[in-house]
């Protein structure tokens, strides 16, 4: 696992190691933020045990590639109130996704298969977390748009933001990396509300983070990532 910041560990797995699970040290145990794909479950359990044992899973949002390990970690799962219905649903494709908007035909055809393969199925949500709540020394921030109840975790002291799919560092519509140091708002094909997704990227930019650790690919680092993120809000 990679150390992202003080007390923050990143487990990367599945397709081209593109799926991210974060483990946050919290007193005598750990909080897992985001749950990756089902294929990462065994490794996630081993790593969590090694780091002192898991207390709860907090979902950044409920998409198939972010809830995959959640039912298999043996601890309560929490998410934002606006994400509970999708987390507890059997569907691997959220009702608002419109894959027909993806520009490349083979990738358009591939995604339903990938989403089903990544998914761990319905998650029983034990409790909810909302903007302002504290999670392992971070503050919960609501970033609706890509999903209605998408949340990130923000730590002011070292300006670290864990943001699930608020931004992408990969081109999900073409399944390839973005140029080094670039970010984008996720493609509208996935969005619950694309205009709100852009607004949420601007909300993240205004925090002036130094580390943005997202749901896919390596964290982005810089003295002040505001400009990069403001540009990202305009892509798509
Ligand atoms: Zn997503």
PDB file of N, CA and C in Angstrom, residues 25 57 120 170 204 207 215 233:
ATOM      1  N   UNK A  25      -6.306   5.896   9.451  1.00  0.00           N
ATOM      2  CA  UNK A  25      -6.067   5.533  10.843  1.00  0.00           C
ATOM      3  C   UNK A  25      -7.002   6.359  11.722  1.00  0.00           C
ATOM      4  N   UNK A  57     -16.866   1.066   7.089  1.00  0.00           N
ATOM      5  CA  UNK A  57     -16.646   1.476   5.700  1.00  0.00           C
ATOM      6  C   UNK A  57     -17.520   2.695   5.451  1.00  0.00           C
ATOM      7  N   UNK A 120     -20.145  -5.626  -6.157  1.00  0.00           N
ATOM      8  CA  UNK A 120     -20.283  -6.637  -5.113  1.00  0.00           C
ATOM      9  C   UNK A 120     -21.728  -6.845  -4.705  1.00  0.00           C
ATOM     10  N   UNK A 170      -8.371  10.130 -15.158  1.00  0.00           N
ATOM     11  CA  UNK A 170      -8.381   9.229 -16.314  1.00  0.00           C
ATOM     12  C   UNK A 170      -9.535   9.643 -17.226  1.00  0.00           C
ATOM     13  N   UNK A 204     -14.610  21.997  -4.748  1.00  0.00           N
ATOM     14  CA  UNK A 204     -13.336  21.378  -4.352  1.00  0.00           C
ATOM     15  C   UNK A 204     -12.175  22.338  -4.629  1.00  0.00           C
ATOM     16  N   UNK A 207     -11.397  25.008  -2.052  1.00  0.00           N
ATOM     17  CA  UNK A 207     -10.727  24.586  -0.820  1.00  0.00           C
ATOM     18  C   UNK A 207      -9.215  24.765  -0.920  1.00  0.00           C
ATOM     19  N   UNK A 215     -10.978   8.546  -6.694  1.00  0.00           N
ATOM     20  CA  UNK A 215     -11.371   7.146  -6.749  1.00  0.00           C
ATOM     21  C   UNK A 215     -10.584   6.295  -7.738  1.00  0.00           C
ATOM     22  N   UNK A 233     -13.179  21.613 -14.205  1.00  0.00           N
ATOM     23  CA  UNK A 233     -14.641  21.792 -14.148  1.00  0.00           C
ATOM     24  C   UNK A 233     -15.205  22.140 -15.523  1.00  0.00           C
TER      25      UNK A 233
END
